[in-house]
mmCIF file of C-alpha atoms (C1' of nucleotides) in Angstrom:
data_model
loop_
_atom_site.group_PDB
_atom_site.id
_atom_site.type_symbol
_atom_site.label_atom_id
_atom_site.label_comp_id
_atom_site.label_asym_id
_atom_site.label_seq_id
_atom_site.Cartn_x
_atom_site.Cartn_y
_atom_site.Cartn_z
ATOM 1 C CA UNK A 93 -54.432 1.623 41.659
ATOM 2 C CA UNK A 94 -51.967 4.492 41.768
ATOM 3 C CA UNK A 95 -49.857 5.702 44.598
ATOM 4 C CA UNK A 96 -51.613 9.034 44.738
ATOM 5 C CA UNK A 97 -54.934 7.305 44.924
ATOM 6 C CA UNK A 98 -54.023 5.031 47.782
ATOM 7 C CA UNK A 99 -52.368 7.745 49.788
ATOM 8 C CA UNK A 100 -55.357 9.994 49.466
ATOM 9 C CA UNK A 101 -57.096 10.650 52.718
ATOM 10 C CA UNK A 102 -60.479 8.952 52.423
ATOM 11 C CA UNK A 103 -60.343 7.982 56.072
ATOM 12 C CA UNK A 104 -59.866 11.606 56.966
ATOM 13 C CA UNK A 105 -62.698 12.743 54.733
ATOM 14 C CA UNK A 106 -65.130 10.219 56.187
ATOM 15 C CA UNK A 107 -64.141 11.288 59.673
ATOM 16 C CA UNK A 108 -64.426 15.001 58.928
ATOM 17 C CA UNK A 109 -67.817 14.673 57.250
ATOM 18 C CA UNK A 110 -69.235 12.542 60.005
ATOM 19 C CA UNK A 111 -67.983 14.918 62.680
ATOM 20 C CA UNK A 112 -69.493 17.912 60.940
ATOM 21 C CA UNK A 113 -72.819 16.095 60.597
ATOM 22 C CA UNK A 114 -72.856 14.960 64.202
ATOM 23 C CA UNK A 115 -71.929 18.425 65.351
ATOM 24 C CA UNK A 116 -74.615 20.095 63.312
ATOM 25 C CA UNK A 117 -77.259 17.694 64.586
ATOM 26 C CA UNK A 118 -76.148 18.119 68.184
ATOM 27 C CA UNK A 119 -76.257 21.891 67.969
ATOM 28 C CA UNK A 120 -79.794 21.757 66.597
ATOM 29 C CA UNK A 121 -80.816 19.346 69.350
ATOM 30 C CA UNK A 122 -79.328 21.685 71.934
ATOM 31 C CA UNK A 123 -80.816 24.810 70.394
ATOM 32 C CA UNK A 124 -84.260 23.254 70.468
ATOM 33 C CA UNK A 125 -83.685 21.770 73.907
ATOM 34 C CA UNK A 126 -84.328 18.195 72.921
ATOM 35 C CA UNK A 127 -82.104 17.129 75.807
ATOM 36 C CA UNK A 128 -80.576 14.159 74.020
ATOM 37 C CA UNK A 129 -77.333 13.420 72.193
ATOM 38 C CA UNK A 130 -77.097 12.265 68.587
ATOM 39 C CA UNK A 131 -76.230 8.723 69.602
ATOM 40 C CA UNK A 132 -79.034 8.622 72.127
ATOM 41 C CA UNK A 133 -81.313 9.631 69.266
ATOM 42 C CA UNK A 134 -80.047 6.762 67.132
ATOM 43 C CA UNK A 135 -80.978 4.287 69.858
ATOM 44 C CA UNK A 136 -84.410 5.871 70.353
ATOM 45 C CA UNK A 137 -85.044 5.667 66.607
ATOM 46 C CA UNK A 138 -84.021 2.035 66.579
ATOM 47 C CA UNK A 139 -86.143 1.169 69.596
ATOM 48 C CA UNK A 140 -89.119 2.876 67.997
ATOM 49 C CA UNK A 141 -88.763 0.719 64.908
ATOM 50 C CA UNK A 142 -88.152 -2.549 66.713
ATOM 51 C CA UNK A 143 -90.415 -1.972 69.717
ATOM 52 C CA UNK A 144 -88.709 -4.575 71.874
ATOM 53 C CA UNK A 145 -85.078 -5.653 71.589
ATOM 54 C CA UNK A 146 -82.118 -6.752 73.673
ATOM 55 C CA UNK A 147 -78.795 -4.996 74.216
ATOM 56 C CA UNK A 148 -77.124 -7.382 71.808
ATOM 57 C CA UNK A 149 -79.608 -6.795 68.994
ATOM 58 C CA UNK A 150 -79.378 -3.057 69.505
ATOM 59 C CA UNK A 151 -75.603 -3.276 69.298
ATOM 60 C CA UNK A 152 -75.794 -5.146 66.010
ATOM 61 C CA UNK A 153 -78.428 -2.815 64.573
ATOM 62 C CA UNK A 154 -76.565 0.361 65.447
ATOM 63 C CA UNK A 155 -72.980 -0.762 64.889
ATOM 64 C CA UNK A 156 -72.152 0.106 68.462
ATOM 65 C CA UNK A 157 -70.175 -1.780 71.055
ATOM 66 C CA UNK A 158 -72.382 -3.582 73.552
ATOM 67 C CA UNK A 159 -70.685 -1.755 76.417
ATOM 68 C CA UNK A 160 -71.584 1.542 74.790
ATOM 69 C CA UNK A 161 -75.187 0.377 74.408
ATOM 70 C CA UNK A 162 -75.263 -0.561 78.071
ATOM 71 C CA UNK A 163 -74.162 2.938 79.077
ATOM 72 C CA UNK A 164 -76.353 4.889 76.684
ATOM 73 C CA UNK A 165 -79.368 2.815 77.739
ATOM 74 C CA UNK A 166 -78.545 3.603 81.356
ATOM 75 C CA UNK A 167 -78.741 7.323 80.517
ATOM 76 C CA UNK A 168 -82.013 6.874 78.617
ATOM 77 C CA UNK A 169 -83.526 4.923 81.523
ATOM 78 C CA UNK A 170 -82.523 7.747 83.877
ATOM 79 C CA UNK A 171 -84.248 10.195 81.546
ATOM 80 C CA UNK A 172 -87.377 8.033 81.656
ATOM 81 C CA UNK A 173 -87.326 7.373 77.909
ATOM 82 C CA UNK A 174 -86.561 3.646 77.995
ATOM 83 C CA UNK A 175 -87.565 0.840 80.305
ATOM 84 C CA UNK A 176 -85.885 -2.488 80.931
ATOM 85 C CA UNK A 177 -87.881 -5.669 81.282
ATOM 86 C CA UNK A 178 -86.497 -9.033 82.336
ATOM 87 C CA UNK A 179 -87.202 -12.087 80.192
ATOM 88 C CA UNK A 180 -89.234 -14.646 82.106
ATOM 89 C CA UNK A 181 -87.613 -17.627 80.395
ATOM 90 C CA UNK A 182 -83.976 -16.576 80.183
ATOM 91 C CA UNK A 183 -82.964 -14.557 83.201
ATOM 92 C CA UNK A 184 -79.820 -13.304 81.508
ATOM 93 C CA UNK A 185 -81.869 -11.413 78.946
ATOM 94 C CA UNK A 186 -83.206 -7.904 79.364
ATOM 95 C CA UNK A 187 -85.692 -6.512 76.891
ATOM 96 C CA UNK A 188 -85.590 -2.816 76.127
ATOM 97 C CA UNK A 189 -88.442 -0.664 74.942
ATOM 98 C CA UNK A 190 -89.427 2.973 74.792
ATOM 99 C CA UNK A 191 -91.638 4.340 77.539
ATOM 100 C CA UNK A 192 -94.573 6.565 76.485
ATOM 101 C CA UNK A 193 -92.242 9.521 77.125
ATOM 102 C CA UNK A 194 -89.710 7.820 74.861
ATOM 103 C CA UNK A 195 -92.277 7.491 72.093
ATOM 104 C CA UNK A 196 -93.154 11.171 72.547
ATOM 105 C CA UNK A 197 -89.471 12.069 72.293
ATOM 106 C CA UNK A 198 -89.188 10.102 69.076
ATOM 107 C CA UNK A 199 -92.161 11.903 67.546
ATOM 108 C CA UNK A 200 -90.899 15.254 68.765
ATOM 109 C CA UNK A 201 -87.382 14.911 67.304
ATOM 110 C CA UNK A 202 -88.252 13.001 64.120
ATOM 111 C CA UNK A 203 -89.159 16.000 61.947
ATOM 112 C CA UNK A 204 -86.075 17.904 63.015
ATOM 113 C CA UNK A 205 -83.919 14.964 61.938
ATOM 114 C CA UNK A 206 -85.845 14.717 58.701
ATOM 115 C CA UNK A 207 -85.099 18.366 57.936
ATOM 116 C CA UNK A 208 -81.423 17.991 58.755
ATOM 117 C CA UNK A 209 -81.102 14.991 56.471
ATOM 118 C CA UNK A 210 -82.524 17.063 53.667
ATOM 119 C CA UNK A 211 -80.009 19.826 54.310
ATOM 120 C CA UNK A 212 -77.048 17.472 53.995
ATOM 121 C CA UNK A 213 -78.344 16.178 50.693
ATOM 122 C CA UNK A 214 -79.777 19.339 49.255
ATOM 123 C CA UNK A 215 -77.549 19.606 46.180
ATOM 124 C CA UNK A 216 -77.298 15.870 45.573
ATOM 125 C CA UNK A 217 -79.435 13.413 43.667
ATOM 126 C CA UNK A 218 -80.835 9.981 44.303
ATOM 127 C CA UNK A 219 -78.116 8.624 42.053
ATOM 128 C CA UNK A 220 -75.503 10.223 44.298
ATOM 129 C CA UNK A 221 -77.113 8.573 47.268
ATOM 130 C CA UNK A 222 -77.058 5.200 45.528
ATOM 131 C CA UNK A 223 -73.404 5.726 44.637
ATOM 132 C CA UNK A 224 -72.415 6.633 48.167
ATOM 133 C CA UNK A 225 -74.262 3.616 49.493
ATOM 134 C CA UNK A 226 -72.616 1.322 46.996
ATOM 135 C CA UNK A 227 -69.110 2.623 47.677
ATOM 136 C CA UNK A 228 -69.413 2.587 51.458
ATOM 137 C CA UNK A 229 -70.929 -0.895 51.406
ATOM 138 C CA UNK A 230 -68.059 -2.065 49.236
ATOM 139 C CA UNK A 231 -65.407 -0.610 51.519
ATOM 140 C CA UNK A 232 -67.203 -2.153 54.478
ATOM 141 C CA UNK A 233 -67.205 -5.535 52.779
ATOM 142 C CA UNK A 234 -63.538 -5.217 51.799
ATOM 143 C CA UNK A 235 -62.347 -4.811 55.367
ATOM 144 C CA UNK A 236 -61.686 -8.059 57.237
ATOM 145 C CA UNK A 237 -63.683 -8.347 60.455
ATOM 146 C CA UNK B 107 -86.086 14.131 46.935
ATOM 147 C CA UNK B 108 -88.309 11.333 48.142
ATOM 148 C CA UNK B 109 -89.271 10.405 51.625
ATOM 149 C CA UNK B 110 -87.505 7.086 51.422
ATOM 150 C CA UNK B 111 -84.369 8.775 50.280
ATOM 151 C CA UNK B 112 -84.258 11.281 53.093
ATOM 152 C CA UNK B 113 -85.044 8.747 55.763
ATOM 153 C CA UNK B 114 -82.324 6.420 54.606
ATOM 154 C CA UNK B 115 -79.528 6.010 57.080
ATOM 155 C CA UNK B 116 -76.486 7.578 55.429
ATOM 156 C CA UNK B 117 -75.308 8.874 58.779
ATOM 157 C CA UNK B 118 -75.385 5.350 60.110
ATOM 158 C CA UNK B 119 -73.521 3.986 57.122
ATOM 159 C CA UNK B 120 -70.773 6.573 57.395
ATOM 160 C CA UNK B 121 -70.425 5.831 61.075
ATOM 161 C CA UNK B 122 -70.376 2.055 60.604
ATOM 162 C CA UNK B 123 -67.809 2.191 57.799
ATOM 163 C CA UNK B 124 -65.526 4.532 59.689
ATOM 164 C CA UNK B 125 -65.711 2.406 62.823
ATOM 165 C CA UNK B 126 -64.863 -0.743 60.912
ATOM 166 C CA UNK B 127 -61.911 0.992 59.240
ATOM 167 C CA UNK B 128 -60.613 2.446 62.492
ATOM 168 C CA UNK B 129 -60.990 -0.920 64.183
ATOM 169 C CA UNK B 130 -59.168 -2.781 61.466
ATOM 170 C CA UNK B 131 -56.310 -0.315 61.500
ATOM 171 C CA UNK B 132 -56.041 -0.438 65.284
ATOM 172 C CA UNK B 133 -55.955 -4.215 65.348
ATOM 173 C CA UNK B 134 -53.142 -4.226 62.796
ATOM 174 C CA UNK B 135 -51.237 -1.606 64.787
ATOM 175 C CA UNK B 136 -51.659 -3.703 67.930
ATOM 176 C CA UNK B 137 -50.768 -6.977 66.206
ATOM 177 C CA UNK B 138 -47.536 -5.455 64.915
ATOM 178 C CA UNK B 139 -46.879 -3.694 68.207
ATOM 179 C CA UNK B 140 -46.706 -0.225 66.766
ATOM 180 C CA UNK B 141 -47.759 1.125 70.158
ATOM 181 C CA UNK B 142 -49.892 3.960 68.812
ATOM 182 C CA UNK B 143 -53.588 4.584 68.209
ATOM 183 C CA UNK B 144 -55.109 5.422 64.834
ATOM 184 C CA UNK B 145 -55.625 9.053 65.795
ATOM 185 C CA UNK B 146 -52.112 9.331 67.133
ATOM 186 C CA UNK B 147 -50.979 8.050 63.741
ATOM 187 C CA UNK B 148 -52.994 10.746 61.967
ATOM 188 C CA UNK B 149 -51.184 13.434 63.967
ATOM 189 C CA UNK B 150 -47.782 11.857 63.327
ATOM 190 C CA UNK B 151 -48.520 11.735 59.601
ATOM 191 C CA UNK B 152 -49.556 15.365 59.637
ATOM 192 C CA UNK B 153 -46.514 16.451 61.605
ATOM 193 C CA UNK B 154 -44.276 14.589 59.196
ATOM 194 C CA UNK B 155 -45.757 16.476 56.277
ATOM 195 C CA UNK B 156 -45.740 19.890 57.892
ATOM 196 C CA UNK B 157 -42.546 19.544 59.930
ATOM 197 C CA UNK B 158 -43.418 22.336 62.327
ATOM 198 C CA UNK B 159 -46.925 23.425 63.272
ATOM 199 C CA UNK B 160 -48.967 24.743 66.181
ATOM 200 C CA UNK B 161 -51.845 23.073 68.023
ATOM 201 C CA UNK B 162 -54.323 25.255 66.164
ATOM 202 C CA UNK B 163 -52.986 24.406 62.724
ATOM 203 C CA UNK B 164 -52.945 20.730 63.587
ATOM 204 C CA UNK B 165 -56.556 20.958 64.739
ATOM 205 C CA UNK B 166 -57.580 22.541 61.453
ATOM 206 C CA UNK B 167 -55.590 20.080 59.364
ATOM 207 C CA UNK B 168 -56.968 17.014 61.105
ATOM 208 C CA UNK B 169 -60.539 18.143 61.775
ATOM 209 C CA UNK B 170 -60.011 17.586 65.468
ATOM 210 C CA UNK B 171 -60.972 19.705 68.432
ATOM 211 C CA UNK B 172 -58.054 21.696 69.820
ATOM 212 C CA UNK B 173 -58.574 20.144 73.246
ATOM 213 C CA UNK B 174 -58.266 16.708 71.693
ATOM 214 C CA UNK B 175 -55.054 17.792 69.951
ATOM 215 C CA UNK B 176 -53.703 19.049 73.239
ATOM 216 C CA UNK B 177 -54.295 15.670 74.870
ATOM 217 C CA UNK B 178 -53.068 13.480 72.031
ATOM 218 C CA UNK B 179 -49.916 15.583 71.741
ATOM 219 C CA UNK B 180 -49.353 15.124 75.466
ATOM 220 C CA UNK B 181 -49.403 11.352 74.932
ATOM 221 C CA UNK B 182 -47.044 11.594 71.955
ATOM 222 C CA UNK B 183 -44.649 13.762 73.946
ATOM 223 C CA UNK B 184 -44.678 11.184 76.740
ATOM 224 C CA UNK B 185 -43.848 8.518 74.155
ATOM 225 C CA UNK B 186 -40.936 10.638 72.970
ATOM 226 C CA UNK B 187 -42.338 10.969 69.441
ATOM 227 C CA UNK B 188 -43.083 14.696 69.480
ATOM 228 C CA UNK B 189 -41.382 17.679 71.025
ATOM 229 C CA UNK B 190 -42.776 21.075 71.934
ATOM 230 C CA UNK B 191 -40.861 24.255 71.267
ATOM 231 C CA UNK B 192 -41.845 27.706 72.456
ATOM 232 C CA UNK B 193 -42.014 30.540 69.935
ATOM 233 C CA UNK B 194 -39.487 33.266 70.752
ATOM 234 C CA UNK B 195 -41.681 36.084 69.430
ATOM 235 C CA UNK B 196 -45.131 35.059 70.599
ATOM 236 C CA UNK B 197 -44.979 33.391 73.975
ATOM 237 C CA UNK B 198 -48.492 32.009 73.611
ATOM 238 C CA UNK B 199 -47.424 29.845 70.717
ATOM 239 C CA UNK B 200 -45.958 26.375 70.946
ATOM 240 C CA UNK B 201 -44.478 24.724 67.893
ATOM 241 C CA UNK B 202 -44.781 20.986 67.530
ATOM 242 C CA UNK B 203 -42.494 18.702 65.614
ATOM 243 C CA UNK B 204 -41.541 15.054 65.413
ATOM 244 C CA UNK B 205 -38.470 13.900 67.301
ATOM 245 C CA UNK B 206 -36.071 11.557 65.458
ATOM 246 C CA UNK B 207 -37.968 8.706 67.123
ATOM 247 C CA UNK B 208 -41.190 10.233 65.786
ATOM 248 C CA UNK B 209 -39.768 10.298 62.262
ATOM 249 C CA UNK B 210 -38.733 6.661 62.668
ATOM 250 C CA UNK B 211 -42.232 5.778 63.826
ATOM 251 C CA UNK B 212 -43.680 7.477 60.771
ATOM 252 C CA UNK B 213 -41.423 5.522 58.443
ATOM 253 C CA UNK B 214 -42.104 2.303 60.300
ATOM 254 C CA UNK B 215 -45.916 2.563 60.171
ATOM 255 C CA UNK B 216 -46.273 4.185 56.737
ATOM 256 C CA UNK B 217 -46.158 1.020 54.639
ATOM 257 C CA UNK B 218 -48.612 -0.757 56.897
ATOM 258 C CA UNK B 219 -51.063 2.100 56.429
ATOM 259 C CA UNK B 220 -50.428 2.060 52.704
ATOM 260 C CA UNK B 221 -51.335 -1.632 52.565
ATOM 261 C CA UNK B 222 -54.487 -1.150 54.618
ATOM 262 C CA UNK B 223 -55.683 1.640 52.354
ATOM 263 C CA UNK B 224 -55.293 -0.671 49.403
ATOM 264 C CA UNK B 225 -57.364 -3.332 51.139
ATOM 265 C CA UNK B 226 -60.303 -0.991 51.724
ATOM 266 C CA UNK B 227 -60.287 0.010 48.072
ATOM 267 C CA UNK B 228 -59.373 -3.277 46.478
ATOM 268 C CA UNK B 229 -62.554 -3.776 44.440
ATOM 269 C CA UNK B 230 -63.087 -0.115 43.647
ATOM 270 C CA UNK B 231 -61.838 2.155 40.891
ATOM 271 C CA UNK B 232 -60.346 5.609 40.717
ATOM 272 C CA UNK B 233 -63.713 6.806 39.469
ATOM 273 C CA UNK B 234 -65.312 5.437 42.628
ATOM 274 C CA UNK B 235 -62.773 7.290 44.682
ATOM 275 C CA UNK B 236 -63.501 10.514 42.808
ATOM 276 C CA UNK B 237 -67.232 9.975 43.318
ATOM 277 C CA UNK B 238 -66.873 9.375 47.031
ATOM 278 C CA UNK B 239 -64.716 12.458 47.369
ATOM 279 C CA UNK B 240 -67.186 14.564 45.433
ATOM 280 C CA UNK B 241 -70.209 13.383 47.415
ATOM 281 C CA UNK B 242 -68.573 13.738 50.819
ATOM 282 C CA UNK B 243 -67.223 17.171 49.947
ATOM 283 C CA UNK B 244 -70.691 18.204 48.846
ATOM 284 C CA UNK B 245 -72.335 16.997 52.031
ATOM 285 C CA UNK B 246 -69.621 18.739 54.018
ATOM 286 C CA UNK B 247 -70.262 21.977 52.151
ATOM 287 C CA UNK B 248 -74.028 21.650 52.564
ATOM 288 C CA UNK B 249 -73.872 21.555 56.345
ATOM 289 C CA UNK B 250 -73.847 24.964 58.047
ATOM 290 C CA UNK B 251 -70.842 25.490 60.298
ATOM 291 C "C1'" DA C 215 -74.904 -34.416 88.749
ATOM 292 C "C1'" DA C 216 -70.404 -32.039 88.161
ATOM 293 C "C1'" DA C 217 -67.535 -29.665 85.217
ATOM 294 C "C1'" DC C 218 -67.107 -26.889 81.596
ATOM 295 C "C1'" DA C 219 -68.406 -23.848 77.649
ATOM 296 C "C1'" DA C 220 -71.287 -20.363 75.847
ATOM 297 C "C1'" DT C 221 -74.190 -16.346 76.374
ATOM 298 C "C1'" DA C 222 -76.063 -11.652 78.316
ATOM 299 C "C1'" DG C 223 -74.906 -7.897 80.370
ATOM 300 C "C1'" DT C 224 -71.948 -4.741 83.587
ATOM 301 C "C1'" DT C 225 -67.820 -2.411 85.180
ATOM 302 C "C1'" DG C 226 -62.958 -0.670 84.978
ATOM 303 C "C1'" DC C 227 -59.745 1.426 82.240
ATOM 304 C "C1'" DC C 228 -57.931 4.383 78.729
ATOM 305 C "C1'" DA C 229 -58.554 7.148 74.345
ATOM 306 C "C1'" DT C 230 -61.160 10.461 71.604
ATOM 307 C "C1'" DA C 231 -64.911 14.418 71.106
ATOM 308 C "C1'" DG C 232 -66.608 18.673 72.379
ATOM 309 C "C1'" DC C 233 -68.270 22.356 75.464
ATOM 310 C "C1'" DA C 234 -67.233 25.730 79.140
ATOM 311 C "C1'" DA C 235 -64.165 27.951 81.990
ATOM 312 C "C1'" DC C 236 -59.716 29.277 82.784
ATOM 313 C "C1'" DA C 237 -54.641 31.461 82.531
ATOM 314 C "C1'" DG C 238 -51.421 33.725 80.116
ATOM 315 C "C1'" DT C 239 -50.053 36.638 76.268
ATOM 316 C "C1'" DT C 240 -50.580 39.943 72.648
ATOM 317 C "C1'" DG C 241 -52.891 43.606 70.059
ATOM 318 C "C1'" DC C 242 -56.030 47.369 69.807
ATOM 319 C "C1'" DT C 243 -58.179 51.416 71.335
ATOM 320 C "C1'" DA C 244 -59.985 54.998 74.127
ATOM 321 C "C1'" DT D 272 -51.018 53.723 79.308
ATOM 322 C "C1'" DA D 273 -55.052 51.473 81.072
ATOM 323 C "C1'" DG D 274 -58.575 48.587 79.698
ATOM 324 C "C1'" DC D 275 -60.399 45.422 76.875
ATOM 325 C "C1'" DA D 276 -60.705 42.185 73.067
ATOM 326 C "C1'" DA D 277 -58.609 38.526 70.687
ATOM 327 C "C1'" DC D 278 -55.697 34.672 70.610
ATOM 328 C "C1'" DT D 279 -53.174 30.167 72.276
ATOM 329 C "C1'" DG D 280 -53.346 26.523 74.881
ATOM 330 C "C1'" DT D 281 -54.865 23.723 79.221
ATOM 331 C "C1'" DT D 282 -58.108 21.612 82.433
ATOM 332 C "C1'" DG D 283 -62.696 19.879 84.089
ATOM 333 C "C1'" DC D 284 -66.664 17.602 82.852
ATOM 334 C "C1'" DT D 285 -69.630 14.439 80.367
ATOM 335 C "C1'" DA D 286 -70.440 11.253 76.414
ATOM 336 C "C1'" DT D 287 -68.977 7.665 73.211
ATOM 337 C "C1'" DG D 288 -65.741 3.650 71.685
ATOM 338 C "C1'" DG D 289 -63.444 -0.536 72.566
ATOM 339 C "C1'" DC D 290 -60.834 -4.054 75.143
ATOM 340 C "C1'" DA D 291 -60.446 -7.045 79.214
ATOM 341 C "C1'" DA D 292 -62.220 -8.899 83.207
ATOM 342 C "C1'" DC D 293 -66.075 -9.946 85.752
ATOM 343 C "C1'" DT D 294 -70.972 -11.900 87.458
ATOM 344 C "C1'" DA D 295 -74.861 -14.429 86.576
ATOM 345 C "C1'" DT D 296 -77.261 -17.609 83.970
ATOM 346 C "C1'" DT D 297 -78.016 -21.269 80.620
ATOM 347 C "C1'" DG D 298 -76.514 -25.157 77.695
ATOM 348 C "C1'" DT D 299 -73.449 -29.105 76.877
ATOM 349 C "C1'" DT D 300 -70.527 -32.851 77.899
ATOM 350 C "C1'" DT D 301 -68.889 -36.542 80.402
#
DNA sequence: AAACAATAGTTGCCATAGCAACAGTTGCTA
DNA sequence: TAGCAACTGTTGCTATGGCAACTATTGTTT
């Protein structure tokens, strides 16, 4: 692996791309008055798919710190999109699930997200997607935890 | 482009990979008592390469918000790694440059960063790097500003 | 059973991200 | 030259990210 290669700014490029994506999504959300942030959306999407999870599971599934989950969930509860439910057996556990309003929000925002994903990929192929996935997964696996 | 393709979580994967990278770097910085954050490092690296820049240029070069630059620079000034210098012609402008201590910090941290970059890429090839660059650049270009 | 370890989640703190509002300066134009 | 637009940077506010310390609960060990 050459010097030039290693010193090339892949970290920077990842960061820049992700920021531009997040920014674009957020502006669309704001323009269409969805009244959520991109990360709040990610949790809603995850809760829709898993129906009923705990903070810890959500943290693992979304690659977010559990403290961040705790705070985002707090905001979603205040917005009436998520409800907490105590576990009867283990009183430390709190189950999280979307309220009916949360399910509505998911359905409302879903198609917008779908469209935005298409825009990011518009000039790329399925092979490109597979390549990106492979490379990012490899980098992820290469980094010690 | 298929449904499955579009609904696949590339945003999530980018985010997860970047977080793991940033985390790994930060832990190494902390373990070796470099006393800087990853983003502070990115500004130091940029200032080393450009010698003398303004907040605006630095924001463009690093893909960071100018308010974020303003605050990170404030921290670096407090640490004695960066100094501000007013422009004689245009009194709105402030030039930024590394102090001698800032240059030392750059030289001190550089090899550590070099090693970490190698670790992320250890099982990948130059072709992989070129592919990643191409795909990320394409996504970046596809997103409206 | 008492002591201790492990687990689930919250809160405090500081750093980064981005928007809006602001102050000061400079350039343009009527 | 007065007024306004554009530019440079800062500050306030809210959200996310991550570490450390904390509470409460449950499981384990002696």
